[in-house]
């Protein structure tokens, strides 16, 4: 890595001098150094993604100052961000940054998951005061109550609950989703005084499909084992995709992926690991797996495959199309599609991606995921797919313990 | 036992025990003899259509309460943890999942279901719990999905739930292999409303000073309105219980000797510590005369329409106490404080029940602000006694009661 930085600096220096020096120097620049510019662009993009992933609200603040636009915070991938984008507003996914919980413990008991605790802590410490709106979907019991606590204490100007159905496999539930989405559109229009028309929706749906498709492509690039991208970078890209102005992100992202696919692969033979769970709050986790000789080939994370799988139809009526995708995409354990739907998806992907092992990641106090673990283990067992259960507490969970367990697992498979 | 204590014991308890015993005996009688199907259903689920179809309703949550009361909770929860279920999950669910595998609990396990009816008005945990049991027993699962009403009850919500009522009936017709009798449904609906009215009247007797019974008695007598709502048995029983309570009021019989403090209990009971808690508070001459749990089975009765019971079930089952926003819950408690002349609120922060416990800190503050009464929060669990720290809780109760005195 440091060699590349050195080369980049050298690149800059040479370019500066080359305009002063003779033609020959200039030619050297173009033959030797220009290709490094591709690497440079990608590195700049990558740094930007990481920067935004680590400090989403700095970005949001400057976006707001620059454009004067409205920012809508949301929890969960079941929120129709396409509707928010169509209204010309910026949808920003809330991840909860605070590690130290001080204020939130006067509002939430200790047996709540670190995700909602830290989100509430951030909210109470006024980090989200620049939000113009906040959207709470129906998912788990904790989010349901967080919505009430937030509404009573933080009072974001536009507070909207989209109470999606808990079951997704009936006609009545799909009709209900459609009605809810229409209500959501109207609520935004009334509160912000801005019309959302079919054309706006079609545009934002198209953009959303492009991003999702490209995110999938990124997974496939990683899965090829060519070492072109690290999971830590993918994770940052995902976070950035849920925070940045969607058009700016898309342009940057598309060229990033294009250049990535033109790079020279370095062959290696890592152990292929699939992850299953909600999301991973520990940023070092991916690095730990990679350092232990593993390669993350797929996941069913809410901030991963669940986010991009399934295209929104661009020919159907837009709101119905968004509703239909919610009914078809990879299911979240807080919802019901079938008794083994999630298990079937995980097995199918594990086999298709030639995974050597599956790590079931669960966040402490996350009930929906915890209930799934025994049956997922049974299904993996039947298919003779090695697996391990890893319970994470919060972003400060003992990295050493995780490393030991991952190393042992990867070595064993 | 002196004569004052003897006269305080509720006579009807014996009849209640007989009814519940017969109910469980019938449920565990082989199906070849009863010719009845068995459905497992959640405590907030729409049982009336099951009664109409002559299906025996069985409640894993009621069994969970029995497991807690007989102190069998820890063993079963540990067994579930060995099966891979996290210790942080609901103890009703853990105990039931384990009980099904080992035929555990005080009656050697529940009879196997022919179908599972899961209504998520009480929580999202039941959805996952019933998925586990559906895989285990390999029987059909019907989910009655009642969206949360944070601030209001919307027409989209109503339409969605109403269409599910008819899906439910179709589901029952298919499994039972017979047509749904709408005339019988009308009668069952009438009994359900009458039973809920009587249950409300029983709870209302506690508004009397001194109170003829306490919430700890209500926790026991609750079982019938939960399990057999819609049958004539339940109506007959609560008439008898109500009569006994009115008699006690006339004779000025107080359940707690020299009642001085009137308290309100929030959340589920600590099933394995009801006697200890009852005695502890009684030693301070404090009687629990109102609670948010037992009133849950009659508080949305206002939405029921005797002439259209089926359709009105949508609103009734959706707008229960637990399925509304925390501020609405706080308002309902404030009303109860006034009606029952409460001077202290005790909130059980129940590790097993997030929808009931998260938001309690806000609710406690709102109630104290609006009524001036102090509140106490006790952290425990309804069934898993590993989460009950007796000395700590005793200290907190002592401090609270000393403040009230």
Short mmCIF file of C-alpha atoms in Angstrom, two decimals, chain A residues 105-112 116 141-142 144-145 147-149 151-153 161 163 165-167 170 172-173 176 179 183 333-336 338-340 364-365 367-368 370-372 374-375 377 391, chain B residues 83-85 88-89 93 97 120 123-125 127-128 131 134-135 141 143 145 147-148 150-151 156-157 160 163-164 167 322 324-327 329 349-351 354-355 357-362 365 379:
data_model
loop_
_atom_site.label_atom_id
_atom_site.label_comp_id
_atom_site.label_asym_id
_atom_site.label_seq_id
_atom_site.Cartn_x
_atom_site.Cartn_y
_atom_site.Cartn_z
CA UNK A 105 -29.97 4.46 29.35
CA UNK A 106 -32.61 6.79 30.80
CA UNK A 107 -34.91 5.80 27.97
CA UNK A 108 -34.03 2.22 27.08
CA UNK A 109 -33.25 -0.80 29.20
CA UNK A 110 -29.91 -2.59 29.00
CA UNK A 111 -31.46 -5.58 27.24
CA UNK A 112 -31.83 -3.65 23.99
CA UNK A 116 -31.05 0.95 18.65
CA UNK A 141 -40.32 -4.99 18.53
CA UNK A 142 -37.30 -2.87 19.41
CA UNK A 144 -41.38 -0.31 17.09
CA UNK A 145 -40.71 1.07 20.57
CA UNK A 147 -40.19 4.92 17.14
CA UNK A 148 -42.39 5.92 20.09
CA UNK A 149 -39.43 6.96 22.26
CA UNK A 151 -41.31 10.64 18.62
CA UNK A 152 -41.80 11.62 22.25
CA UNK A 153 -38.29 12.86 22.94
CA UNK A 161 -44.21 5.09 10.60
CA UNK A 163 -46.22 -0.23 9.30
CA UNK A 165 -47.03 -6.22 7.17
CA UNK A 166 -45.12 -8.88 9.09
CA UNK A 167 -46.15 -11.48 6.56
CA UNK A 170 -50.45 -13.20 0.78
CA UNK A 172 -53.89 -9.03 1.13
CA UNK A 173 -50.48 -8.18 2.55
CA UNK A 176 -51.71 -3.43 2.10
CA UNK A 179 -51.79 1.28 0.16
CA UNK A 183 -50.10 6.99 2.10
CA UNK A 333 -36.16 -12.69 9.76
CA UNK A 334 -38.50 -10.12 11.33
CA UNK A 335 -40.91 -10.94 8.53
CA UNK A 336 -42.54 -14.15 7.35
CA UNK A 338 -42.33 -19.23 4.39
CA UNK A 339 -41.05 -21.51 7.09
CA UNK A 340 -37.66 -22.08 5.50
CA UNK A 364 -26.76 -9.60 21.07
CA UNK A 365 -30.41 -8.91 21.92
CA UNK A 367 -34.47 -11.56 18.63
CA UNK A 368 -35.52 -12.25 15.03
CA UNK A 370 -31.50 -15.38 17.23
CA UNK A 371 -34.68 -17.41 16.68
CA UNK A 372 -33.47 -18.46 13.23
CA UNK A 374 -31.06 -23.37 15.36
CA UNK A 375 -32.97 -24.19 12.18
CA UNK A 377 -27.71 -24.73 11.72
CA UNK A 391 -22.59 -13.39 18.66
CA UNK B 83 -30.78 -26.45 21.57
CA UNK B 84 -29.19 -23.19 20.42
CA UNK B 85 -31.78 -20.60 21.51
CA UNK B 88 -31.82 -13.36 25.77
CA UNK B 89 -34.94 -14.62 24.01
CA UNK B 93 -40.83 -19.09 23.97
CA UNK B 97 -39.87 -24.83 22.61
CA UNK B 120 -48.76 -10.63 16.55
CA UNK B 123 -45.32 -8.86 19.97
CA UNK B 124 -43.12 -9.91 17.06
CA UNK B 125 -41.54 -12.72 19.06
CA UNK B 127 -44.11 -14.83 14.88
CA UNK B 128 -40.67 -16.41 15.25
CA UNK B 131 -42.44 -20.54 12.98
CA UNK B 134 -44.64 -25.04 12.78
CA UNK B 135 -41.36 -26.57 11.59
CA UNK B 141 -49.57 -21.98 10.52
CA UNK B 143 -50.59 -15.61 10.90
CA UNK B 145 -51.07 -9.86 11.30
CA UNK B 147 -50.16 -3.74 12.44
CA UNK B 148 -49.17 -1.47 15.32
CA UNK B 150 -48.50 4.13 17.10
CA UNK B 151 -50.72 7.18 17.11
CA UNK B 156 -55.50 0.70 5.62
CA UNK B 157 -54.85 -1.21 8.83
CA UNK B 160 -55.85 -5.44 5.87
CA UNK B 163 -59.41 -9.42 4.83
CA UNK B 164 -57.38 -11.67 7.09
CA UNK B 167 -58.60 -15.85 5.18
CA UNK B 322 -49.83 -3.37 23.86
CA UNK B 324 -50.51 1.12 20.62
CA UNK B 325 -47.90 3.83 21.09
CA UNK B 326 -46.26 4.40 24.49
CA UNK B 327 -47.99 7.74 24.95
CA UNK B 329 -50.41 3.48 26.99
CA UNK B 349 -39.23 -4.25 33.51
CA UNK B 350 -39.57 -7.72 32.00
CA UNK B 351 -36.51 -8.96 30.11
CA UNK B 354 -39.64 -5.81 24.81
CA UNK B 355 -42.92 -4.27 23.56
CA UNK B 357 -40.92 -2.94 28.69
CA UNK B 358 -39.24 -0.55 26.24
CA UNK B 359 -40.86 2.83 26.76
CA UNK B 360 -41.58 2.18 30.44
CA UNK B 361 -39.07 4.84 31.47
CA UNK B 362 -41.04 7.41 29.47
CA UNK B 365 -42.22 9.78 33.90
CA UNK B 379 -36.06 -5.50 36.62
#
